[in-house]
Amino acid sequence: MRVKGLFLATLALVGVMTAFAFWLAAGLPPGAGVPTHWNAAGEIDDTMPALTALLIAPVALLLVGLLMAALPRLEPRQESLERSQPVVRVVWIGLMMLMIVVQLMIAGPALGWNLGVSWIAVAAGALLIAL
């Protein structure tokens, strides 16, 4: 299974997301917090320091990319992996898109956007539909 293209795309996206995190955190007042958790009513109920919170999605995406890139070497049944290649690609690309949504949800209030927590559910639902 070839993963080089998707791995490079993942690394590029991680780079863009990391640069965005540093750019946004630099523009916020020192000690500013951004939301990282919402309750069932969609209200923000937990915050973290801006840079830490904004780096959650790129770090998670990097870990997912490393795991997905290592998958062909870890899977003992290579023929099964080859047959599952389209599904693996959908999962990988879907998780990339989901991490973009997560970062935007965290960054939204700092940018003055009122996105609402439902966007994460919509993105996760879209990933499930794609699967």
mmCIF file of N, CA and C in Angstrom:
data_model
loop_
_atom_site.group_PDB
_atom_site.id
_atom_site.type_symbol
_atom_site.label_atom_id
_atom_site.label_comp_id
_atom_site.label_asym_id
_atom_site.label_seq_id
_atom_site.Cartn_x
_atom_site.Cartn_y
_atom_site.Cartn_z
ATOM 1 N N MET A 1 0.847 -1.179 0.000
ATOM 2 C CA MET A 1 0.000 0.000 0.000
ATOM 3 C C MET A 1 0.888 1.236 0.000
ATOM 4 N N ARG A 2 0.583 2.163 -0.874
ATOM 5 C CA ARG A 2 1.367 3.389 -0.983
ATOM 6 C C ARG A 2 0.763 4.464 -0.083
ATOM 7 N N VAL A 3 1.606 5.047 0.745
ATOM 8 C CA VAL A 3 1.121 6.044 1.690
ATOM 9 C C VAL A 3 1.902 7.350 1.605
ATOM 10 N N LYS A 4 2.909 7.403 0.759
ATOM 11 C CA LYS A 4 3.800 8.552 0.725
ATOM 12 C C LYS A 4 3.043 9.855 0.436
ATOM 13 N N GLY A 5 2.152 9.843 -0.546
ATOM 14 C CA GLY A 5 1.423 11.061 -0.904
ATOM 15 C C GLY A 5 0.550 11.577 0.224
ATOM 16 N N LEU A 6 -0.205 10.670 0.838
ATOM 17 C CA LEU A 6 -1.062 11.094 1.944
ATOM 18 C C LEU A 6 -0.237 11.511 3.155
ATOM 19 N N PHE A 7 0.884 10.855 3.386
ATOM 20 C CA PHE A 7 1.731 11.239 4.518
ATOM 21 C C PHE A 7 2.310 12.634 4.298
ATOM 22 N N LEU A 8 2.758 12.919 3.073
ATOM 23 C CA LEU A 8 3.277 14.260 2.780
ATOM 24 C C LEU A 8 2.181 15.312 2.900
ATOM 25 N N ALA A 9 0.974 14.980 2.446
ATOM 26 C CA ALA A 9 -0.156 15.913 2.595
ATOM 27 C C ALA A 9 -0.463 16.145 4.075
ATOM 28 N N THR A 10 -0.367 15.088 4.869
ATOM 29 C CA THR A 10 -0.594 15.223 6.310
ATOM 30 C C THR A 10 0.455 16.131 6.936
ATOM 31 N N LEU A 11 1.713 15.922 6.577
ATOM 32 C CA LEU A 11 2.781 16.769 7.119
ATOM 33 C C LEU A 11 2.590 18.222 6.714
ATOM 34 N N ALA A 12 2.187 18.463 5.465
ATOM 35 C CA ALA A 12 1.941 19.834 5.020
ATOM 36 C C ALA A 12 0.792 20.460 5.805
ATOM 37 N N LEU A 13 -0.279 19.697 6.004
ATOM 38 C CA LEU A 13 -1.420 20.206 6.760
ATOM 39 C C LEU A 13 -1.037 20.461 8.220
ATOM 40 N N VAL A 14 -0.245 19.591 8.811
ATOM 41 C CA VAL A 14 0.229 19.803 10.179
ATOM 42 C C VAL A 14 1.038 21.100 10.247
ATOM 43 N N GLY A 15 1.871 21.333 9.248
ATOM 44 C CA GLY A 15 2.656 22.569 9.201
ATOM 45 C C GLY A 15 1.778 23.803 9.129
ATOM 46 N N VAL A 16 0.772 23.778 8.276
ATOM 47 C CA VAL A 16 -0.144 24.917 8.139
ATOM 48 C C VAL A 16 -0.921 25.127 9.440
ATOM 49 N N MET A 17 -1.419 24.036 10.029
ATOM 50 C CA MET A 17 -2.191 24.150 11.264
ATOM 51 C C MET A 17 -1.318 24.664 12.418
ATOM 52 N N THR A 18 -0.063 24.234 12.465
ATOM 53 C CA THR A 18 0.851 24.698 13.510
ATOM 54 C C THR A 18 1.164 26.177 13.326
ATOM 55 N N ALA A 19 1.419 26.586 12.092
ATOM 56 C CA ALA A 19 1.676 28.006 11.823
ATOM 57 C C ALA A 19 0.448 28.845 12.197
ATOM 58 N N PHE A 20 -0.741 28.363 11.871
ATOM 59 C CA PHE A 20 -1.978 29.058 12.236
ATOM 60 C C PHE A 20 -2.092 29.179 13.753
ATOM 61 N N ALA A 21 -1.761 28.112 14.486
ATOM 62 C CA ALA A 21 -1.836 28.132 15.953
ATOM 63 C C ALA A 21 -0.906 29.191 16.528
ATOM 64 N N PHE A 22 0.337 29.237 16.041
ATOM 65 C CA PHE A 22 1.283 30.230 16.552
ATOM 66 C C PHE A 22 0.859 31.642 16.172
ATOM 67 N N TRP A 23 0.363 31.815 14.946
ATOM 68 C CA TRP A 23 -0.091 33.133 14.504
ATOM 69 C C TRP A 23 -1.248 33.626 15.366
ATOM 70 N N LEU A 24 -2.238 32.781 15.582
ATOM 71 C CA LEU A 24 -3.407 33.188 16.355
ATOM 72 C C LEU A 24 -3.044 33.422 17.819
ATOM 73 N N ALA A 25 -2.245 32.546 18.396
ATOM 74 C CA ALA A 25 -1.854 32.700 19.803
ATOM 75 C C ALA A 25 -1.037 33.982 20.006
ATOM 76 N N ALA A 26 -0.220 34.339 19.025
ATOM 77 C CA ALA A 26 0.588 35.556 19.144
ATOM 78 C C ALA A 26 -0.281 36.811 19.143
ATOM 79 N N GLY A 27 -1.437 36.745 18.503
ATOM 80 C CA GLY A 27 -2.324 37.902 18.433
ATOM 81 C C GLY A 27 -3.273 38.039 19.606
ATOM 82 N N LEU A 28 -3.265 37.075 20.507
ATOM 83 C CA LEU A 28 -4.152 37.123 21.666
ATOM 84 C C LEU A 28 -3.423 37.733 22.861
ATOM 85 N N PRO A 29 -4.180 38.294 23.802
ATOM 86 C CA PRO A 29 -3.532 38.830 25.007
ATOM 87 C C PRO A 29 -2.828 37.724 25.786
ATOM 88 N N PRO A 30 -1.746 38.063 26.488
ATOM 89 C CA PRO A 30 -1.047 37.044 27.284
ATOM 90 C C PRO A 30 -1.991 36.399 28.298
ATOM 91 N N GLY A 31 -1.906 35.091 28.400
ATOM 92 C CA GLY A 31 -2.744 34.359 29.339
ATOM 93 C C GLY A 31 -4.162 34.106 28.864
ATOM 94 N N ALA A 32 -4.460 34.474 27.609
ATOM 95 C CA ALA A 32 -5.813 34.270 27.082
ATOM 96 C C ALA A 32 -6.095 32.784 26.948
ATOM 97 N N GLY A 33 -7.319 32.408 27.260
ATOM 98 C CA GLY A 33 -7.735 31.019 27.114
ATOM 99 C C GLY A 33 -8.697 30.870 25.957
ATOM 100 N N VAL A 34 -8.708 29.701 25.368
ATOM 101 C CA VAL A 34 -9.664 29.390 24.304
ATOM 102 C C VAL A 34 -10.417 28.129 24.711
ATOM 103 N N PRO A 35 -11.625 27.944 24.196
ATOM 104 C CA PRO A 35 -12.439 26.800 24.621
ATOM 105 C C PRO A 35 -11.872 25.471 24.130
ATOM 106 N N THR A 36 -11.995 24.476 24.995
ATOM 107 C CA THR A 36 -11.574 23.125 24.625
ATOM 108 C C THR A 36 -12.638 22.093 24.957
ATOM 109 N N HIS A 37 -13.709 22.515 25.619
ATOM 110 C CA HIS A 37 -14.774 21.575 25.964
ATOM 111 C C HIS A 37 -16.095 22.310 26.034
ATOM 112 N N TRP A 38 -17.125 21.629 25.545
ATOM 113 C CA TRP A 38 -18.475 22.185 25.564
ATOM 114 C C TRP A 38 -19.385 21.185 26.266
ATOM 115 N N ASN A 39 -20.394 21.702 26.987
ATOM 116 C CA ASN A 39 -21.334 20.792 27.655
ATOM 117 C C ASN A 39 -22.420 20.355 26.669
ATOM 118 N N ALA A 40 -23.374 19.595 27.155
ATOM 119 C CA ALA A 40 -24.423 19.049 26.285
ATOM 120 C C ALA A 40 -25.279 20.142 25.664
ATOM 121 N N ALA A 41 -25.358 21.295 26.308
ATOM 122 C CA ALA A 41 -26.140 22.412 25.772
ATOM 123 C C ALA A 41 -25.344 23.234 24.766
ATOM 124 N N GLY A 42 -24.087 22.861 24.532
ATOM 125 C CA GLY A 42 -23.256 23.584 23.579
ATOM 126 C C GLY A 42 -22.561 24.789 24.182
ATOM 127 N N GLU A 43 -22.593 24.910 25.511
ATOM 128 C CA GLU A 43 -21.950 26.041 26.181
ATOM 129 C C GLU A 43 -20.518 25.664 26.545
ATOM 130 N N ILE A 44 -19.616 26.617 26.409
ATOM 131 C CA ILE A 44 -18.212 26.389 26.746
ATOM 132 C C ILE A 44 -18.107 26.188 28.250
ATOM 133 N N ASP A 45 -17.496 25.079 28.670
ATOM 134 C CA ASP A 45 -17.342 24.843 30.103
ATOM 135 C C ASP A 45 -15.893 24.547 30.507
ATOM 136 N N ASP A 46 -14.948 24.661 29.565
ATOM 137 C CA ASP A 46 -13.542 24.512 29.927
ATOM 138 C C ASP A 46 -12.689 25.229 28.887
ATOM 139 N N THR A 47 -11.616 25.841 29.358
ATOM 140 C CA THR A 47 -10.684 26.532 28.471
ATOM 141 C C THR A 47 -9.265 26.097 28.806
ATOM 142 N N MET A 48 -8.354 26.408 27.901
ATOM 143 C CA MET A 48 -6.927 26.130 28.088
ATOM 144 C C MET A 48 -6.156 27.331 27.577
ATOM 145 N N PRO A 49 -4.875 27.440 27.933
ATOM 146 C CA PRO A 49 -4.054 28.487 27.321
ATOM 147 C C PRO A 49 -4.099 28.345 25.794
ATOM 148 N N ALA A 50 -4.114 29.481 25.119
ATOM 149 C CA ALA A 50 -4.375 29.504 23.678
ATOM 150 C C ALA A 50 -3.441 28.595 22.876
ATOM 151 N N LEU A 51 -2.142 28.751 23.029
ATOM 152 C CA LEU A 51 -1.226 27.974 22.193
ATOM 153 C C LEU A 51 -1.358 26.477 22.453
ATOM 154 N N THR A 52 -1.479 26.102 23.696
ATOM 155 C CA THR A 52 -1.634 24.684 24.035
ATOM 156 C C THR A 52 -2.878 24.110 23.371
ATOM 157 N N ALA A 53 -3.987 24.820 23.493
ATOM 158 C CA ALA A 53 -5.248 24.337 22.914
ATOM 159 C C ALA A 53 -5.182 24.283 21.396
ATOM 160 N N LEU A 54 -4.591 25.295 20.794
ATOM 161 C CA LEU A 54 -4.540 25.355 19.333
ATOM 162 C C LEU A 54 -3.597 24.311 18.736
ATOM 163 N N LEU A 55 -2.686 23.791 19.538
ATOM 164 C CA LEU A 55 -1.767 22.757 19.043
ATOM 165 C C LEU A 55 -2.313 21.342 19.227
ATOM 166 N N ILE A 56 -3.449 21.196 19.883
ATOM 167 C CA ILE A 56 -4.031 19.865 20.086
ATOM 168 C C ILE A 56 -4.307 19.178 18.742
ATOM 169 N N ALA A 57 -4.989 19.865 17.847
ATOM 170 C CA ALA A 57 -5.373 19.256 16.566
ATOM 171 C C ALA A 57 -4.161 18.909 15.696
ATOM 172 N N PRO A 58 -3.169 19.810 15.517
ATOM 173 C CA PRO A 58 -2.023 19.414 14.688
ATOM 174 C C PRO A 58 -1.213 18.265 15.284
ATOM 175 N N VAL A 59 -1.074 18.238 16.605
ATOM 176 C CA VAL A 59 -0.332 17.131 17.224
ATOM 177 C C VAL A 59 -1.096 15.816 17.046
ATOM 178 N N ALA A 60 -2.413 15.866 17.254
ATOM 179 C CA ALA A 60 -3.229 14.657 17.050
ATOM 180 C C ALA A 60 -3.147 14.196 15.597
ATOM 181 N N LEU A 61 -3.194 15.139 14.660
ATOM 182 C CA LEU A 61 -3.108 14.788 13.245
ATOM 183 C C LEU A 61 -1.743 14.192 12.911
ATOM 184 N N LEU A 62 -0.683 14.725 13.490
ATOM 185 C CA LEU A 62 0.651 14.163 13.266
ATOM 186 C C LEU A 62 0.715 12.724 13.759
ATOM 187 N N LEU A 63 0.161 12.470 14.931
ATOM 188 C CA LEU A 63 0.153 11.104 15.465
ATOM 189 C C LEU A 63 -0.667 10.161 14.582
ATOM 190 N N VAL A 64 -1.815 10.635 14.098
ATOM 191 C CA VAL A 64 -2.633 9.827 13.189
ATOM 192 C C VAL A 64 -1.863 9.548 11.899
ATOM 193 N N GLY A 65 -1.205 10.564 11.365
ATOM 194 C CA GLY A 65 -0.429 10.388 10.138
ATOM 195 C C GLY A 65 0.698 9.381 10.308
ATOM 196 N N LEU A 66 1.387 9.455 11.441
ATOM 197 C CA LEU A 66 2.466 8.487 11.703
ATOM 198 C C LEU A 66 1.917 7.070 11.825
ATOM 199 N N LEU A 67 0.795 6.935 12.504
ATOM 200 C CA LEU A 67 0.185 5.610 12.649
ATOM 201 C C LEU A 67 -0.275 5.065 11.297
ATOM 202 N N MET A 68 -0.942 5.903 10.517
ATOM 203 C CA MET A 68 -1.433 5.449 9.210
ATOM 204 C C MET A 68 -0.271 5.119 8.269
ATOM 205 N N ALA A 69 0.810 5.885 8.348
ATOM 206 C CA ALA A 69 1.970 5.607 7.496
ATOM 207 C C ALA A 69 2.658 4.322 7.919
ATOM 208 N N ALA A 70 2.608 4.002 9.208
ATOM 209 C CA ALA A 70 3.240 2.781 9.697
ATOM 210 C C ALA A 70 2.363 1.550 9.490
ATOM 211 N N LEU A 71 1.095 1.755 9.224
ATOM 212 C CA LEU A 71 0.144 0.649 9.095
ATOM 213 C C LEU A 71 0.594 -0.434 8.117
ATOM 214 N N PRO A 72 1.088 -0.092 6.932
ATOM 215 C CA PRO A 72 1.517 -1.158 6.012
ATOM 216 C C PRO A 72 2.644 -2.036 6.577
ATOM 217 N N ARG A 73 3.479 -1.468 7.412
ATOM 218 C CA ARG A 73 4.565 -2.261 8.004
ATOM 219 C C ARG A 73 4.080 -3.076 9.206
ATOM 220 N N LEU A 74 3.012 -2.628 9.843
ATOM 221 C CA LEU A 74 2.501 -3.301 11.034
ATOM 222 C C LEU A 74 1.531 -4.435 10.714
ATOM 223 N N GLU A 75 0.837 -4.324 9.594
ATOM 224 C CA GLU A 75 -0.198 -5.301 9.236
ATOM 225 C C GLU A 75 0.439 -6.582 8.716
ATOM 226 N N PRO A 76 0.208 -7.701 9.393
ATOM 227 C CA PRO A 76 0.805 -8.956 8.925
ATOM 228 C C PRO A 76 0.112 -9.519 7.683
ATOM 229 N N ARG A 77 -1.159 -9.200 7.494
ATOM 230 C CA ARG A 77 -1.899 -9.729 6.328
ATOM 231 C C ARG A 77 -1.955 -8.655 5.246
ATOM 232 N N GLN A 78 -0.891 -8.538 4.487
ATOM 233 C CA GLN A 78 -0.760 -7.490 3.482
ATOM 234 C C GLN A 78 -1.846 -7.549 2.411
ATOM 235 N N GLU A 79 -2.270 -8.753 2.037
ATOM 236 C CA GLU A 79 -3.301 -8.851 0.998
ATOM 237 C C GLU A 79 -4.620 -8.244 1.472
ATOM 238 N N SER A 80 -4.937 -8.376 2.733
ATOM 239 C CA SER A 80 -6.154 -7.766 3.284
ATOM 240 C C SER A 80 -6.033 -6.252 3.298
ATOM 241 N N LEU A 81 -4.850 -5.765 3.622
ATOM 242 C CA LEU A 81 -4.623 -4.327 3.646
ATOM 243 C C LEU A 81 -4.746 -3.740 2.242
ATOM 244 N N GLU A 82 -4.231 -4.436 1.248
ATOM 245 C CA GLU A 82 -4.336 -3.957 -0.136
ATOM 246 C C GLU A 82 -5.799 -3.850 -0.562
ATOM 247 N N ARG A 83 -6.615 -4.832 -0.186
ATOM 248 C CA ARG A 83 -8.043 -4.793 -0.534
ATOM 249 C C ARG A 83 -8.770 -3.679 0.219
ATOM 250 N N SER A 84 -8.260 -3.330 1.384
ATOM 251 C CA SER A 84 -8.886 -2.296 2.213
ATOM 252 C C SER A 84 -8.329 -0.904 1.938
ATOM 253 N N GLN A 85 -7.468 -0.775 0.976
ATOM 254 C CA GLN A 85 -6.804 0.499 0.704
ATOM 255 C C GLN A 85 -7.782 1.666 0.511
ATOM 256 N N PRO A 86 -8.878 1.523 -0.235
ATOM 257 C CA PRO A 86 -9.804 2.661 -0.373
ATOM 258 C C PRO A 86 -10.401 3.098 0.967
ATOM 259 N N VAL A 87 -10.711 2.158 1.823
ATOM 260 C CA VAL A 87 -11.281 2.500 3.132
ATOM 261 C C VAL A 87 -10.239 3.199 3.996
ATOM 262 N N VAL A 88 -9.007 2.714 3.957
ATOM 263 C CA VAL A 88 -7.933 3.328 4.737
ATOM 264 C C VAL A 88 -7.731 4.775 4.284
ATOM 265 N N ARG A 89 -7.774 5.001 2.994
ATOM 266 C CA ARG A 89 -7.603 6.364 2.478
ATOM 267 C C ARG A 89 -8.760 7.273 2.914
ATOM 268 N N VAL A 90 -9.977 6.769 2.884
ATOM 269 C CA VAL A 90 -11.127 7.560 3.328
ATOM 270 C C VAL A 90 -10.994 7.912 4.803
ATOM 271 N N VAL A 91 -10.577 6.952 5.616
ATOM 272 C CA VAL A 91 -10.385 7.211 7.049
ATOM 273 C C VAL A 91 -9.314 8.272 7.247
ATOM 274 N N TRP A 92 -8.213 8.127 6.560
ATOM 275 C CA TRP A 92 -7.097 9.054 6.714
ATOM 276 C C TRP A 92 -7.505 10.469 6.311
ATOM 277 N N ILE A 93 -8.087 10.612 5.133
ATOM 278 C CA ILE A 93 -8.511 11.938 4.668
ATOM 279 C C ILE A 93 -9.622 12.491 5.557
ATOM 280 N N GLY A 94 -10.543 11.632 5.974
ATOM 281 C CA GLY A 94 -11.615 12.069 6.861
ATOM 282 C C GLY A 94 -11.096 12.571 8.196
ATOM 283 N N LEU A 95 -10.092 11.903 8.745
ATOM 284 C CA LEU A 95 -9.506 12.357 10.004
ATOM 285 C C LEU A 95 -8.750 13.668 9.825
ATOM 286 N N MET A 96 -8.152 13.869 8.655
ATOM 287 C CA MET A 96 -7.515 15.152 8.374
ATOM 288 C C MET A 96 -8.553 16.275 8.401
ATOM 289 N N MET A 97 -9.679 16.036 7.750
ATOM 290 C CA MET A 97 -10.742 17.047 7.724
ATOM 291 C C MET A 97 -11.326 17.279 9.119
ATOM 292 N N LEU A 98 -11.484 16.208 9.874
ATOM 293 C CA LEU A 98 -12.020 16.329 11.231
ATOM 294 C C LEU A 98 -11.093 17.165 12.109
ATOM 295 N N MET A 99 -9.795 16.998 11.976
ATOM 296 C CA MET A 99 -8.857 17.785 12.777
ATOM 297 C C MET A 99 -8.871 19.263 12.380
ATOM 298 N N ILE A 100 -9.137 19.541 11.110
ATOM 299 C CA ILE A 100 -9.300 20.945 10.691
ATOM 300 C C ILE A 100 -10.509 21.548 11.401
ATOM 301 N N VAL A 101 -11.605 20.817 11.433
ATOM 302 C CA VAL A 101 -12.818 21.305 12.107
ATOM 303 C C VAL A 101 -12.562 21.499 13.598
ATOM 304 N N VAL A 102 -11.860 20.562 14.222
ATOM 305 C CA VAL A 102 -11.558 20.687 15.654
ATOM 306 C C VAL A 102 -10.744 21.954 15.912
ATOM 307 N N GLN A 103 -9.721 22.191 15.087
ATOM 308 C CA GLN A 103 -8.915 23.392 15.302
ATOM 309 C C GLN A 103 -9.735 24.659 15.087
ATOM 310 N N LEU A 104 -10.597 24.664 14.095
ATOM 311 C CA LEU A 104 -11.447 25.843 13.863
ATOM 312 C C LEU A 104 -12.436 26.050 14.999
ATOM 313 N N MET A 105 -12.940 24.954 15.567
ATOM 314 C CA MET A 105 -13.853 25.076 16.712
ATOM 315 C C MET A 105 -13.135 25.706 17.908
ATOM 316 N N ILE A 106 -11.891 25.318 18.114
ATOM 317 C CA ILE A 106 -11.117 25.866 19.227
ATOM 318 C C ILE A 106 -10.744 27.323 18.938
ATOM 319 N N ALA A 107 -10.381 27.618 17.700
ATOM 320 C CA ALA A 107 -9.941 28.968 17.340
ATOM 321 C C ALA A 107 -11.102 29.934 17.135
ATOM 322 N N GLY A 108 -12.277 29.411 16.818
ATOM 323 C CA GLY A 108 -13.410 30.265 16.473
ATOM 324 C C GLY A 108 -13.686 31.412 17.424
ATOM 325 N N PRO A 109 -13.857 31.152 18.711
ATOM 326 C CA PRO A 109 -14.143 32.268 19.623
ATOM 327 C C PRO A 109 -13.033 33.322 19.647
ATOM 328 N N ALA A 110 -11.778 32.922 19.479
ATOM 329 C CA ALA A 110 -10.679 33.881 19.456
ATOM 330 C C ALA A 110 -10.729 34.754 18.199
ATOM 331 N N LEU A 111 -11.350 34.232 17.155
ATOM 332 C CA LEU A 111 -11.505 34.987 15.904
ATOM 333 C C LEU A 111 -12.828 35.739 15.838
ATOM 334 N N GLY A 112 -13.650 35.589 16.888
ATOM 335 C CA GLY A 112 -14.950 36.249 16.916
ATOM 336 C C GLY A 112 -16.046 35.465 16.217
ATOM 337 N N TRP A 113 -15.804 34.195 15.948
ATOM 338 C CA TRP A 113 -16.797 33.347 15.294
ATOM 339 C C TRP A 113 -17.601 32.605 16.345
ATOM 340 N N ASN A 114 -18.886 32.514 16.150
ATOM 341 C CA ASN A 114 -19.740 31.711 17.026
ATOM 342 C C ASN A 114 -20.194 30.496 16.220
ATOM 343 N N LEU A 115 -19.357 29.466 16.202
ATOM 344 C CA LEU A 115 -19.611 28.302 15.354
ATOM 345 C C LEU A 115 -20.614 27.325 15.958
ATOM 346 N N GLY A 116 -20.652 27.218 17.260
ATOM 347 C CA GLY A 116 -21.510 26.215 17.883
ATOM 348 C C GLY A 116 -20.843 24.854 17.810
ATOM 349 N N VAL A 117 -21.078 24.060 18.821
ATOM 350 C CA VAL A 117 -20.402 22.777 18.945
ATOM 351 C C VAL A 117 -20.889 21.748 17.923
ATOM 352 N N SER A 118 -21.994 21.987 17.289
ATOM 353 C CA SER A 118 -22.567 21.001 16.368
ATOM 354 C C SER A 118 -21.680 20.725 15.155
ATOM 355 N N TRP A 119 -20.739 21.601 14.841
ATOM 356 C CA TRP A 119 -19.875 21.371 13.680
ATOM 357 C C TRP A 119 -19.007 20.136 13.850
ATOM 358 N N ILE A 120 -18.594 19.855 15.075
ATOM 359 C CA ILE A 120 -17.799 18.645 15.301
ATOM 360 C C ILE A 120 -18.660 17.414 15.037
ATOM 361 N N ALA A 121 -19.906 17.446 15.489
ATOM 362 C CA ALA A 121 -20.823 16.321 15.250
ATOM 363 C C ALA A 121 -21.084 16.168 13.748
ATOM 364 N N VAL A 122 -21.232 17.265 13.034
ATOM 365 C CA VAL A 122 -21.460 17.210 11.593
ATOM 366 C C VAL A 122 -20.251 16.598 10.897
ATOM 367 N N ALA A 123 -19.052 17.016 11.285
ATOM 368 C CA ALA A 123 -17.831 16.483 10.667
ATOM 369 C C ALA A 123 -17.669 14.994 10.971
ATOM 370 N N ALA A 124 -17.919 14.599 12.206
ATOM 371 C CA ALA A 124 -17.808 13.182 12.563
ATOM 372 C C ALA A 124 -18.881 12.370 11.824
ATOM 373 N N GLY A 125 -20.066 12.909 11.699
ATOM 374 C CA GLY A 125 -21.125 12.231 10.946
ATOM 375 C C GLY A 125 -20.775 12.086 9.477
ATOM 376 N N ALA A 126 -20.173 13.115 8.904
ATOM 377 C CA ALA A 126 -19.746 13.047 7.504
ATOM 378 C C ALA A 126 -18.696 11.957 7.301
ATOM 379 N N LEU A 127 -17.786 11.840 8.275
ATOM 380 C CA LEU A 127 -16.780 10.778 8.197
ATOM 381 C C LEU A 127 -17.445 9.403 8.245
ATOM 382 N N LEU A 128 -18.411 9.238 9.109
ATOM 383 C CA LEU A 128 -19.119 7.956 9.188
ATOM 384 C C LEU A 128 -19.899 7.654 7.916
ATOM 385 N N ILE A 129 -20.512 8.664 7.331
ATOM 386 C CA ILE A 129 -21.233 8.470 6.066
ATOM 387 C C ILE A 129 -20.262 8.068 4.965
ATOM 388 N N ALA A 130 -19.095 8.724 4.913
ATOM 389 C CA ALA A 130 -18.098 8.394 3.899
ATOM 390 C C ALA A 130 -17.619 6.950 4.038
ATOM 391 N N LEU A 131 -17.536 6.495 5.279
ATOM 392 C CA LEU A 131 -17.123 5.101 5.489
ATOM 393 C C LEU A 131 -18.185 4.150 5.029
#
